[in-house]
Coordinates of C-alpha atoms in Angstrom, one line a residue:
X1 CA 18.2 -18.9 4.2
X2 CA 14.8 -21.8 4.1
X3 CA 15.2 -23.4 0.4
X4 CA 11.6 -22.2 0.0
X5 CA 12.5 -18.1 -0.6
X6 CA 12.4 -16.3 -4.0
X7 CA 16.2 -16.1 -3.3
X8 CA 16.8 -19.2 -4.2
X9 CA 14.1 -20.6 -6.1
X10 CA 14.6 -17.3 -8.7
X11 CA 18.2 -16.6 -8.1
X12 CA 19.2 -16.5 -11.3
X13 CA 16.1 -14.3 -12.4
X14 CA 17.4 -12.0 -9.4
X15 CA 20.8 -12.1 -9.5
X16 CA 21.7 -12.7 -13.8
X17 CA 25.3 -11.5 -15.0
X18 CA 25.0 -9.1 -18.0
X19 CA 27.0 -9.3 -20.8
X20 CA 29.5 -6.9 -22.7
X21 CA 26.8 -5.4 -24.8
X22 CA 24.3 -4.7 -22.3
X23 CA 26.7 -2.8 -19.6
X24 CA 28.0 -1.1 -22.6
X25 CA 24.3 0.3 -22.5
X26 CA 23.8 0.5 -19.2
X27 CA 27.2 2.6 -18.6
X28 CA 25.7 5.0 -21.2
X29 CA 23.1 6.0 -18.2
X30 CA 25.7 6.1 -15.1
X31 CA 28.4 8.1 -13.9
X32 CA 31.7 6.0 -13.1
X33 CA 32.9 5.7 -9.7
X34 CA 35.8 4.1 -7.8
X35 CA 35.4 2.2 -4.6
X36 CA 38.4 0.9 -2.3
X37 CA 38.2 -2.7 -0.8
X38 CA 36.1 -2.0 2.7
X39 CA 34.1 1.3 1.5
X40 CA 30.1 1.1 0.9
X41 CA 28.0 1.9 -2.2
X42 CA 25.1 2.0 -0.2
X43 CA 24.7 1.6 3.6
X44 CA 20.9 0.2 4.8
X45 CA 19.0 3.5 5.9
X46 CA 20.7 5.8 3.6
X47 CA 19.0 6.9 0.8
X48 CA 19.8 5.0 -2.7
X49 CA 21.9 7.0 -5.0
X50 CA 20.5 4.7 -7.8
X51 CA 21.4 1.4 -9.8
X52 CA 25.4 0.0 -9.8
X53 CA 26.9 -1.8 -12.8
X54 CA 30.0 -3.4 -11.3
X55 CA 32.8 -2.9 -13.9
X56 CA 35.3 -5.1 -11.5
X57 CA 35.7 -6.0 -8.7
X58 CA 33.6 -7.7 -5.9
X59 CA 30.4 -6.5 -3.8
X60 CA 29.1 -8.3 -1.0
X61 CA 25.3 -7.4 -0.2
X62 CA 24.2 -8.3 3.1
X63 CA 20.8 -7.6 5.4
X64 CA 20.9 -6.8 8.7
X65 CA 19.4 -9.2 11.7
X66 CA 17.7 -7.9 14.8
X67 CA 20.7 -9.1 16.6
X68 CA 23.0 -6.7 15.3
X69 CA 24.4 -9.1 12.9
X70 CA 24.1 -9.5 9.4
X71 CA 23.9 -12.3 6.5
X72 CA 25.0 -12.6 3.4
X73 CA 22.1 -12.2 0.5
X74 CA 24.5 -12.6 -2.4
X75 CA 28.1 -11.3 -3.7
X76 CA 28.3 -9.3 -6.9
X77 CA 30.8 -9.5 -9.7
X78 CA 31.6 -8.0 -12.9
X79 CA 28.3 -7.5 -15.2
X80 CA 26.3 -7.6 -12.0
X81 CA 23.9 -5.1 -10.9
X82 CA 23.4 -3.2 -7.9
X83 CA 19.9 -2.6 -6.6
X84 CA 16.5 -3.1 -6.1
X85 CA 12.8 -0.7 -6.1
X86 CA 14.5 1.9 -3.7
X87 CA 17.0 2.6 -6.7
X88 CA 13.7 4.1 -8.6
X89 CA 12.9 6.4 -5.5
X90 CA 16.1 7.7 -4.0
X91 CA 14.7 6.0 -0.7
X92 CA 16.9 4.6 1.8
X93 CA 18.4 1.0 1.1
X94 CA 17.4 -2.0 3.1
X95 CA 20.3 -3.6 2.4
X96 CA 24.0 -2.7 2.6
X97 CA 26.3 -3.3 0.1
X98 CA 30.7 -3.4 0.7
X99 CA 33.4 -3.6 -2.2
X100 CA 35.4 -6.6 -0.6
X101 CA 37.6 -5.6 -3.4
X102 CA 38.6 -2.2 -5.1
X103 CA 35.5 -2.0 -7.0
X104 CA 34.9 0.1 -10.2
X105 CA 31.0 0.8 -10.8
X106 CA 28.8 3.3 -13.2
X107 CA 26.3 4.9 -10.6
X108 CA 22.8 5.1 -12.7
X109 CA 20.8 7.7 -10.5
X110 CA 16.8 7.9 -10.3
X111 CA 16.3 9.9 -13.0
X112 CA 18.7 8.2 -15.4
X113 CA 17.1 5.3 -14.6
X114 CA 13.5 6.5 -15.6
X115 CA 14.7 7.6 -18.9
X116 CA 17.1 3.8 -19.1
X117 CA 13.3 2.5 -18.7
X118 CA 12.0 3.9 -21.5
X119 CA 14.7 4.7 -24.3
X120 CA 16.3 0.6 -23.7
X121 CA 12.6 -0.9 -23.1
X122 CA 14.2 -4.9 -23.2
X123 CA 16.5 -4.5 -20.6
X124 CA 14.3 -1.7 -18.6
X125 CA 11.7 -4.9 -18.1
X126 CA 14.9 -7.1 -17.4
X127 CA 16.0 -4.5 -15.0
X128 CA 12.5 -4.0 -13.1
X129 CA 11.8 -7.4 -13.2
X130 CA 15.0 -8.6 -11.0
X131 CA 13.8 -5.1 -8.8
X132 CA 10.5 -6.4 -8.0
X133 CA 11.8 -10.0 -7.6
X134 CA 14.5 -8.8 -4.9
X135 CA 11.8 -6.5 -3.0
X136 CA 9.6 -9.5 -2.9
X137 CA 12.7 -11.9 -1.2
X138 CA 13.6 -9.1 1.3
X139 CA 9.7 -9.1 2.0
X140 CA 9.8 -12.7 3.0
X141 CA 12.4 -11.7 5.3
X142 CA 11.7 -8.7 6.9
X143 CA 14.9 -7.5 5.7
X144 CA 16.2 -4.4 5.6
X145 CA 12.9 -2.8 7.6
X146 CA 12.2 -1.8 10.9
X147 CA 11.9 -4.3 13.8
X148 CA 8.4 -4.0 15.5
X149 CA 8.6 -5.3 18.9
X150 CA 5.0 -6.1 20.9
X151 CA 2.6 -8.4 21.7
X152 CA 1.6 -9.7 18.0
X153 CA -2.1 -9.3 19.1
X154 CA -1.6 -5.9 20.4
X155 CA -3.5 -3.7 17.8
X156 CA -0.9 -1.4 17.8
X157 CA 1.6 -4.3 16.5
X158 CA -1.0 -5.4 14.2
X159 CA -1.7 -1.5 12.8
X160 CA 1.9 -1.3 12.0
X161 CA 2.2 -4.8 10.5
X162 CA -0.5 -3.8 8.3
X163 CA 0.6 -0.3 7.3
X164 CA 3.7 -1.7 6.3
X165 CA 2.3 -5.1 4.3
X166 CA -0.1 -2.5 2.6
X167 CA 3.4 -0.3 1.5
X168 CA 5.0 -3.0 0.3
X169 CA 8.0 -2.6 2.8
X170 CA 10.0 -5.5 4.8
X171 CA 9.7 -5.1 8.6
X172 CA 10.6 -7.8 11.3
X173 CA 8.1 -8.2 14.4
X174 CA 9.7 -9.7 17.9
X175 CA 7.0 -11.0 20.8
X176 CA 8.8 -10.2 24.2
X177 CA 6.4 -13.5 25.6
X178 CA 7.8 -15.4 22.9
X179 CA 11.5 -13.7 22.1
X180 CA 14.4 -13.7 24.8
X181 CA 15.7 -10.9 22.5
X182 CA 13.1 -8.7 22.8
X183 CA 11.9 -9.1 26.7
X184 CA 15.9 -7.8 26.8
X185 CA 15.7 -5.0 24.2
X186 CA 12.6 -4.1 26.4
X187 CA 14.6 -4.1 29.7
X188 CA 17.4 -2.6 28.3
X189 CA 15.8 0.7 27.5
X190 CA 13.4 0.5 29.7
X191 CA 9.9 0.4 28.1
X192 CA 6.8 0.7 29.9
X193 CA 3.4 -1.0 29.0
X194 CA 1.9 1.9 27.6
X195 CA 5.0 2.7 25.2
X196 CA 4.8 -0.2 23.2
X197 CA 5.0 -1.1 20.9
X198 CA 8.9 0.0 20.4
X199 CA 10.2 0.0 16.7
X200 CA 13.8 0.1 15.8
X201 CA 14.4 1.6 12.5
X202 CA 17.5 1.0 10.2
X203 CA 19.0 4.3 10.8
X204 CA 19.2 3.5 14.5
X205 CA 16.4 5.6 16.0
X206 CA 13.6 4.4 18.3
X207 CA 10.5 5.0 18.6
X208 CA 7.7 4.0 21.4
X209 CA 4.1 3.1 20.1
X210 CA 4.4 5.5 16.6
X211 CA 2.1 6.7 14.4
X212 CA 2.0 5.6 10.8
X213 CA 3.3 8.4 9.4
X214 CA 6.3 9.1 12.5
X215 CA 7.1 5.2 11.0
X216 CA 6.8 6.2 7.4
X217 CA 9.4 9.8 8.1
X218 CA 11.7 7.6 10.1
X219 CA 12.3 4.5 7.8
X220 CA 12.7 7.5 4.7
X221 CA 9.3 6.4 3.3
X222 CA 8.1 9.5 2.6
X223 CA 10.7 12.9 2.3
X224 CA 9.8 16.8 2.5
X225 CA 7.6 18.1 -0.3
X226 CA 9.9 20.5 -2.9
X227 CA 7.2 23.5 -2.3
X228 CA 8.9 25.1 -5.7
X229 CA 8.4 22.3 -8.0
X230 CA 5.2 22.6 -10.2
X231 CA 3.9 19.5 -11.1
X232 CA 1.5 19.0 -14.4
X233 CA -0.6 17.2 -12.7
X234 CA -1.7 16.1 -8.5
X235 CA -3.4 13.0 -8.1
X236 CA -5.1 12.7 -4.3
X237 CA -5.3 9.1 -3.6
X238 CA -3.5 6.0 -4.5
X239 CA -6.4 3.8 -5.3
X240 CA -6.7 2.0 -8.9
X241 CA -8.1 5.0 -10.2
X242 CA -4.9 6.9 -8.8
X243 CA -2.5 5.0 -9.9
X244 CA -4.2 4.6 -13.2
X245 CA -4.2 7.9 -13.9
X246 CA -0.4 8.0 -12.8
X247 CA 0.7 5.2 -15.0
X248 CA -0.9 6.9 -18.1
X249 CA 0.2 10.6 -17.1
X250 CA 4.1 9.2 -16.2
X251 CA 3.7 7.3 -19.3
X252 CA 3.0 10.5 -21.6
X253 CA 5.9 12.9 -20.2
X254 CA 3.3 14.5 -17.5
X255 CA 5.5 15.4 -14.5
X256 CA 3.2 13.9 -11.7
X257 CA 2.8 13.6 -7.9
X258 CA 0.6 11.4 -6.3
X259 CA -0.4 11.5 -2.9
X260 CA -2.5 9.4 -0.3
X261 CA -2.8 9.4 3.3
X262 CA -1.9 5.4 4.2
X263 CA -0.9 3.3 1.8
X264 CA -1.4 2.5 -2.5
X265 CA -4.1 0.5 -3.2
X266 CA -7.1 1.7 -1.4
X267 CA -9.9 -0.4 -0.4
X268 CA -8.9 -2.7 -3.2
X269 CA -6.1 -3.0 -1.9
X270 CA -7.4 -4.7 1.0
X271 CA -9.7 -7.9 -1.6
X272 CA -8.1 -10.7 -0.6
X273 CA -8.8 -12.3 -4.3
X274 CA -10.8 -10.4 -7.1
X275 CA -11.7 -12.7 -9.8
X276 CA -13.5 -11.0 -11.9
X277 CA -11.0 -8.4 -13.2
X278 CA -10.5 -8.7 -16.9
X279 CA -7.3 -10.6 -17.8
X280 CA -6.8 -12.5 -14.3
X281 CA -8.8 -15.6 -14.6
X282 CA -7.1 -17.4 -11.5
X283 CA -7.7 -14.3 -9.7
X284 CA -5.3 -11.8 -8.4
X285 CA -5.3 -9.8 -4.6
X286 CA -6.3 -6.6 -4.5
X287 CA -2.4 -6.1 -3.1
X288 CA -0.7 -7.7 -5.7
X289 CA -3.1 -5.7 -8.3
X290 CA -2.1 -2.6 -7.1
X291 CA 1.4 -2.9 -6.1
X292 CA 2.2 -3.5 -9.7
X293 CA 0.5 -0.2 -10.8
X294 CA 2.3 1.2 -8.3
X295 CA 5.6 0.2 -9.7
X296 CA 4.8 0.9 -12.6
X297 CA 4.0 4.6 -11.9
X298 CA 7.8 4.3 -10.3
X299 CA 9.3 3.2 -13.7
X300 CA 7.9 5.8 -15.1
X301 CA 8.9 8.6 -12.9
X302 CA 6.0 9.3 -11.2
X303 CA 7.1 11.1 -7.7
X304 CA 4.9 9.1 -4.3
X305 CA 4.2 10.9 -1.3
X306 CA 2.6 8.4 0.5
X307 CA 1.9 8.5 3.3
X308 CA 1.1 12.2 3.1
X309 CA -2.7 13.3 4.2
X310 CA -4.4 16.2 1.6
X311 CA -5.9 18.7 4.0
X312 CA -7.3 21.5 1.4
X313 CA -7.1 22.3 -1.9
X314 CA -6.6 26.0 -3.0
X315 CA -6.8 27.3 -6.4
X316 CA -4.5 30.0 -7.7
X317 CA -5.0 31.1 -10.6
X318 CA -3.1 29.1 -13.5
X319 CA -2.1 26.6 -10.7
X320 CA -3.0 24.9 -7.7
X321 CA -1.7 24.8 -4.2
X322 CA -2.4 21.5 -2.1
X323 CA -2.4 21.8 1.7
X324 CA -0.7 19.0 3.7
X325 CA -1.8 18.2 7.3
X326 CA 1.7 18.8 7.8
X327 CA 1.7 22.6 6.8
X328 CA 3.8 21.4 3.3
X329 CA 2.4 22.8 0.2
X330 CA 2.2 20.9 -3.0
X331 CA 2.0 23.0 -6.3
X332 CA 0.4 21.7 -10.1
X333 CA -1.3 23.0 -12.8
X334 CA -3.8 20.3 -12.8
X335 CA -5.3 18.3 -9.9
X336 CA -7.2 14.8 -10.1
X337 CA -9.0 13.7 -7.0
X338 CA -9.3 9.8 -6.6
X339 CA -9.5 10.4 -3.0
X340 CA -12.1 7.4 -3.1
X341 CA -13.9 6.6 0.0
X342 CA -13.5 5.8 3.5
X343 CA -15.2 3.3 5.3
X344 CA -17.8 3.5 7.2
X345 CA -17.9 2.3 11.5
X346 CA -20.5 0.0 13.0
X347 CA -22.9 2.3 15.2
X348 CA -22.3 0.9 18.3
X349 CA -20.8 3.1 21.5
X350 CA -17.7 1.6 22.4
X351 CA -16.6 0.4 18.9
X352 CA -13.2 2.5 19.0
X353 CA -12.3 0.8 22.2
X354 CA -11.7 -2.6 19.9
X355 CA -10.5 -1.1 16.2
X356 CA -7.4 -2.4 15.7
X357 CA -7.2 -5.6 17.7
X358 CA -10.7 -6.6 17.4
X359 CA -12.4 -4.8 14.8
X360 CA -11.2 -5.0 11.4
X361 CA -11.9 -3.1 7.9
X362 CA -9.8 -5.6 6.0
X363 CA -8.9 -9.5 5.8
X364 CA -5.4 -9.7 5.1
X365 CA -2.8 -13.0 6.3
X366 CA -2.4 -10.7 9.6
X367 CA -6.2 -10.9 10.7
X368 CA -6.3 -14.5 9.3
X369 CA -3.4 -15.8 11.7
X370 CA -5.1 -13.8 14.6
X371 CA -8.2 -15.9 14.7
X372 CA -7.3 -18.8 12.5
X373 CA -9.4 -21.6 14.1
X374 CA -11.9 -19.3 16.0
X375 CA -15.4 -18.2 15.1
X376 CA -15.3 -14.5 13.5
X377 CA -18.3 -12.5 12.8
X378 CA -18.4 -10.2 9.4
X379 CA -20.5 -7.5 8.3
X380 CA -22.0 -6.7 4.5
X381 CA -23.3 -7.5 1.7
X382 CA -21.1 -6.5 -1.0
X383 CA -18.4 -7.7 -2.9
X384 CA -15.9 -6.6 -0.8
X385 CA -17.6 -8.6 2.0
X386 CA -17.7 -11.6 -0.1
X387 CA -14.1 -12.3 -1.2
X388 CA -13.3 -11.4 2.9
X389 CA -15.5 -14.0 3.9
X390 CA -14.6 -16.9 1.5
X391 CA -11.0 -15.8 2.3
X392 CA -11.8 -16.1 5.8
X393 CA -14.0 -19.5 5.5
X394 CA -10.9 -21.3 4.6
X395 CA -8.6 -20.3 7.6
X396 CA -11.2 -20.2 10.4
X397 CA -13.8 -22.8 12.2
X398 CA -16.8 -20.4 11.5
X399 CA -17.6 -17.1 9.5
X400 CA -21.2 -15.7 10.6
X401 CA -22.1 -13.3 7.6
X402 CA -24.5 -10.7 9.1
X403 CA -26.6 -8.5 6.1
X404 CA -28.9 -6.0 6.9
X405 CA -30.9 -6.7 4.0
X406 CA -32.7 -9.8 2.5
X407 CA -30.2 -11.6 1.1
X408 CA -26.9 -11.1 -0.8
X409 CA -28.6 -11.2 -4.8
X410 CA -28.8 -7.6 -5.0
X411 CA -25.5 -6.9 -3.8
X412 CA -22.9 -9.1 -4.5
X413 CA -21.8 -10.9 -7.7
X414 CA -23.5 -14.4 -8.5
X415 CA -20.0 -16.5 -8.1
X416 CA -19.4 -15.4 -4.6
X417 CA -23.0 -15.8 -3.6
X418 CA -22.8 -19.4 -4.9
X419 CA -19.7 -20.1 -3.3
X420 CA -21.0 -18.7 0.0
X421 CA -23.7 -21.0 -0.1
X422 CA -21.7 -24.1 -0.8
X423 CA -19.2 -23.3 2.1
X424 CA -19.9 -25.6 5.5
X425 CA -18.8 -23.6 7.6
X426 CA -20.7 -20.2 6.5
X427 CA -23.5 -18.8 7.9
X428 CA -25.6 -16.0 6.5
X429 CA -27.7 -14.3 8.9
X430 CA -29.9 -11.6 6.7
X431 CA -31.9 -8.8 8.6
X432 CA -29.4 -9.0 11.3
X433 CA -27.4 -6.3 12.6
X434 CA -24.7 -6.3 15.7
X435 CA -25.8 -3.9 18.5
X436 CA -23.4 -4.8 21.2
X437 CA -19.8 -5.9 21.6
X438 CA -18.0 -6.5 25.1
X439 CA -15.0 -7.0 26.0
X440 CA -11.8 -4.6 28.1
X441 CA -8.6 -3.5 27.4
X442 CA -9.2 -3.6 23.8
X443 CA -10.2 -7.7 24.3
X444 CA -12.9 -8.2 22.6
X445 CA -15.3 -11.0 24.5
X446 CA -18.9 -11.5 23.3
X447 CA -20.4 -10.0 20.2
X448 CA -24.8 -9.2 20.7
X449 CA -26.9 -9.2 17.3
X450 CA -30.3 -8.8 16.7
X451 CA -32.5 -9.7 14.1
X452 CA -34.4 -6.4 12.8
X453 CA -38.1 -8.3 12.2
X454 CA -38.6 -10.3 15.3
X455 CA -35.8 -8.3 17.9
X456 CA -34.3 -11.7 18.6
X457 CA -31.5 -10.8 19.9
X458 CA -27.9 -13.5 19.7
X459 CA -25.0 -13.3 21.9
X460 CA -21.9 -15.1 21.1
X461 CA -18.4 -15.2 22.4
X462 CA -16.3 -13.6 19.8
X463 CA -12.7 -12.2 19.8
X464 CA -13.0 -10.9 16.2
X465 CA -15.3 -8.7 14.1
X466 CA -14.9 -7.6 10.5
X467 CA -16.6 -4.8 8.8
X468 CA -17.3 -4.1 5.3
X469 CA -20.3 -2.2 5.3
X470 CA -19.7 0.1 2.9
X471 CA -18.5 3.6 2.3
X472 CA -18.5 7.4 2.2
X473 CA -16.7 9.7 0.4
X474 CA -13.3 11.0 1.3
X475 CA -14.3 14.5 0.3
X476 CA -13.7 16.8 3.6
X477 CA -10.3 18.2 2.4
X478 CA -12.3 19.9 -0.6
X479 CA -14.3 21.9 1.8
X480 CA -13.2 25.3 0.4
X481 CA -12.1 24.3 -2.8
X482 CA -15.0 25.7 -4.9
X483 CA -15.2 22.1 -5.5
X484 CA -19.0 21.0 -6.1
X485 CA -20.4 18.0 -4.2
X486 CA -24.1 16.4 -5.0
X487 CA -25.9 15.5 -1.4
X488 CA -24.1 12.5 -0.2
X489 CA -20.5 14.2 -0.6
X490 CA -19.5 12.5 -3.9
X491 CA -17.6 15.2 -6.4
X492 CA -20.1 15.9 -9.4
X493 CA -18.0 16.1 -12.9
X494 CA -19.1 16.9 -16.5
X495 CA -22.2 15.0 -16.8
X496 CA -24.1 17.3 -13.9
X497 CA -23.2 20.7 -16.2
X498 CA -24.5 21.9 -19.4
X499 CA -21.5 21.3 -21.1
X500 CA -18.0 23.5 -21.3
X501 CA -16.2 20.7 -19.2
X502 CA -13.7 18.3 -20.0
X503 CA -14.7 14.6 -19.2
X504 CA -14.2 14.3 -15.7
X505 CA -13.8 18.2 -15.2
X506 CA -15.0 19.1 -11.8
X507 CA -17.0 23.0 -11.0
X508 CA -13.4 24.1 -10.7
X509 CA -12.1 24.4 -14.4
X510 CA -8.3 22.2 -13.5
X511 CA -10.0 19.7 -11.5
X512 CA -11.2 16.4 -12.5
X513 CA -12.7 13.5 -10.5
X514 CA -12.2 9.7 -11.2
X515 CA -13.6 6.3 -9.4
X516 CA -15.4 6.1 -7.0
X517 CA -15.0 9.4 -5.2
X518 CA -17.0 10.8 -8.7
X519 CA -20.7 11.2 -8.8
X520 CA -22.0 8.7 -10.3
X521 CA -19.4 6.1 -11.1
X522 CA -19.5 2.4 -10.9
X523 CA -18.3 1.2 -8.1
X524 CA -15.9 -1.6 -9.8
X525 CA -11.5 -1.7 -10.0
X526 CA -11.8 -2.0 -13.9
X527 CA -14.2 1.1 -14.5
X528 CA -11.7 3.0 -11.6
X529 CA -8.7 2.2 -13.5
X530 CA -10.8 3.2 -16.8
X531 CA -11.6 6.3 -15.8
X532 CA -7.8 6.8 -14.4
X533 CA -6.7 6.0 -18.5
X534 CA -9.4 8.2 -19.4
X535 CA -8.8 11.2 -17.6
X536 CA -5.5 11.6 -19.1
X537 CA -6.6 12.7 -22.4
X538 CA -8.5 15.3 -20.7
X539 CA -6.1 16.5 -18.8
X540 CA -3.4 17.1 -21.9
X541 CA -6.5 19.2 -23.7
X542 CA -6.4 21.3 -20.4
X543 CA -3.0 21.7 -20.0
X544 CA -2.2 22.9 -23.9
X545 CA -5.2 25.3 -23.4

């Protein structure tokens, strides 16, 4: 492995030896098992049956390459612990483990684990800190995930790439113009143009040119919905205000679900830096932000279905009944909807001809290597738009910023207006709007803008777009929910009655509203995950009424 990975610049962080005290409380949680010399505690694509404490004996972990061969990550001992996030989840391992010698080990499932978390709270942090440290070094890998094999500027590569960066999942990607291997794996089962890209999972299945969620079912991302299991509480969408509310609810003995259609983090998750969250004064990504909520809500207990897309909400009585797209059925006694908002597309004809390889909603490393050194064009006015385009600034030869309006005062925070302006190689265009890209086989060639007082029209040659222009509600699946939505689709909560509701408490008595799906709320990550925290207290007054 390169000298520069967390493996061995943290290894002892990731890898510490505990001593007699400390397993003697961690064998409290697990159930003892035997293993011969040769047999598996955990084999990569099987689900996790938890954490292992190795009493004796020897474990060798290893990933596996795209090859078909596999290297050695690190060998466990006595007072060493097996493990890493999918041991919170029960999802399949991305690494396998072998006894090498008879090996004797106390098995701490899932649940044990959650309640390890909270009843030994100096090692649970010692514990989920060498978790998150370990996902992080198979990230820089790709180990343990699916390999994606395509053209990397295919925007079907770059979809999947994206979907799993946003997850927080390992993959590998191979570029048959590039990679021997993977012009053969092509050949070898035969894989025409319009099938790739081909992944191969860890479980040994392929799949030609998936969708997210085939990906997400195949690699054990997401498993079947118990329909018998009532929940306390449903959260729709994994944004800060989602996993806010999840945190708090998991935190307070709420049995929770949360569900969302892609990925955590929601358009947050896409900032590239937010500096203006309280406590971060370096900064933080939106990514980063969220993917510790995230864990969080794993540690304590919180069940994810993600990615799993909401498709109507029915109320039943004392409980609700949440309709999958995939016919499952999701049952709670209270629901929160932080279904946030989707973003909106660029009103011009052929626009879905270039989404995914040309057109972009979000500036992540991916997009950033795609068109490192070119000129890009970007869209809006907000904050959003400005982290994206000072992000971009410092990884491409020119970022023409394109606002509709006057200028970016109104919109966007002073800091990144300031540092806008100081940039070289930025240029604001205000009342200016695209109204033509060109381009074939999803190639994007020239981009046309034109400035809305004089109809000057521009055209450029342009391989790369980016869009932030803002966004609507993701309120659809409350159609026939009794659910009551003001005149732009946003969900109107307490404030809009003449009292009788809870604080955030929706038309429907059981349903509340948080961030910025709810009528009226400030459009900001801190007031989201304020509203998340806030929400919580409401929802235990519900639920003992």
């Amino acid at each position: 492995m390169s000298t520069n990975t967390v493996f061995t610049t943290r290894h002892e962080q990731m890898f510490p030896v505990f001593d007699g005290s400390d397993v003697a409380k961690l064998r409290r949680f697990g159930q003892r098992r035997s293993y011969g010399a040769g047999e598996p505690l955990v084999q990569a694509g099987t689900a996790s049956p938890g954490m292992f404490v190795i009493l004796s004996g020897e474990v060798e972990v290893t990933r596996r390459n795209p090859d078909g061969g596999s290297t050695l990550v690190v060998t466990h001992g006595p007072g060493a612990v097996g493990g890493e996030l999918t041991a919170l989840s029960g999802q399949p391992s991305l690494v396998d483990a072998i006894a090498i010698r008879p090996v004797e080990a106390a098995v701490v499932s899932p649940d044990r684990l959650h309640d390890l978390m909270i009843e030994e709270a100096d090692l649970g942090e010692r514990i989920m800190r060498l978790f998150i440290l370990r996902r992080v070094g198979l990230l820089e890998t790709g180990a343990g995930g699916p390999v994606i094999v395509g053209r990397v500027d295919q925007g079907a590569v770059l979809r999947l790439q994206n979907f799993l960066s946003r997850n927080g999942h390992p993959y590998q990607t191979l570029d048959p113009e590039t990679d021997a291997g993977a012009l053969a794996l092509i050949e070898r089962f035969k894989v025409g143009p319009q099938d790739l890209p081909i992944v191969l999972c860890p479980n040994g299945q392929i799949l030609r040119n998936p969708s997210d969620v085939t990906l997400a079912r195949c690699i054990g991302m997401v498993s079947a919905v118990d329909p018998d299991k009532l929940y306390d509480v449903a959260i729709v969408g994994a944004g800060p205000a989602g996993l806010a509310t999840a945190v708090y609810a998991g935190s307070e003995g709420l049995s929770t679900i949360v569900l969302d259609s892609r990925a955590f983090g929601g358009q947050a998750g896409a900032s590239a830096r937010i500096e203006n969250y309280f406590g971060f004064p370096t900064g933080i990504s939106g990514l980063a932000l969220t993917a510790r909520a995230f864990n969080q809500a794993l540690k304590f207990g919180v069940d994810m279905a993600i990615p799993d897309e909401v498709a109507g909400l029915q109320c039943l009585g004392d409980r609700f009944r949440i309709v999958l797209a995939n016919d499952e059925r999701v049952h709670a006694r209270a629901v929160v909807v932080a279904s946030g908002a989707k973003y909106r597309r660029l009103g011009v004809a052929n626009i879905a001809d270039f989404e995914g390889s040309a057109v972009h909603y979000w500036a992540s490393p991916l997009e950033a290597k795609l068109c490192s050194g070119q000129e890009v064009a970007l869209v809006g006015a907000g904050n959003s738009a400005g982290q994206a385009v000072i992000y971009l600034a410092s990884r491409v030869a020119k970022v023409w910023l394109l606002v509709r309006g006057r200028g970016l005062e109104d919109t966007m925070s002073s800091y990144l207006v300031e540092r806008i302006a100081a940039q070289p190689n930025i240029e604001v265009l205000t009342e200016t709007e695209i109204v033509a890209l060109a381009g074939g086989a999803g190639d994007l060639e020239t981009v046309r803008w034109r400035h809305r007082a004089t109809g000057r029209e521009t055209t450029r040659q342009m391989r790369h777009v980016f869009l932030f222009i803002g966004a609507e509600p993701n309120t659809g699946w409350l159609a026939q929910s009794g659910v009551r939505l003001d005149d732009k689709g946003f969900v109107c909560t307490d404030e809009d009655y003449d009292g009788g509701r809870l604080p955030m408490e929706t038309s429907q008595r059981g349903v509340f509203a948080v961030g910025d799906v709810r009528a009226g709320s400030v459009k900001r990550v801190a007031a989201a995950v304020g509203e998340g925290a806030q929400v919580v207290s409401a929802l235990h007054t519900y639920l003992a009424g």
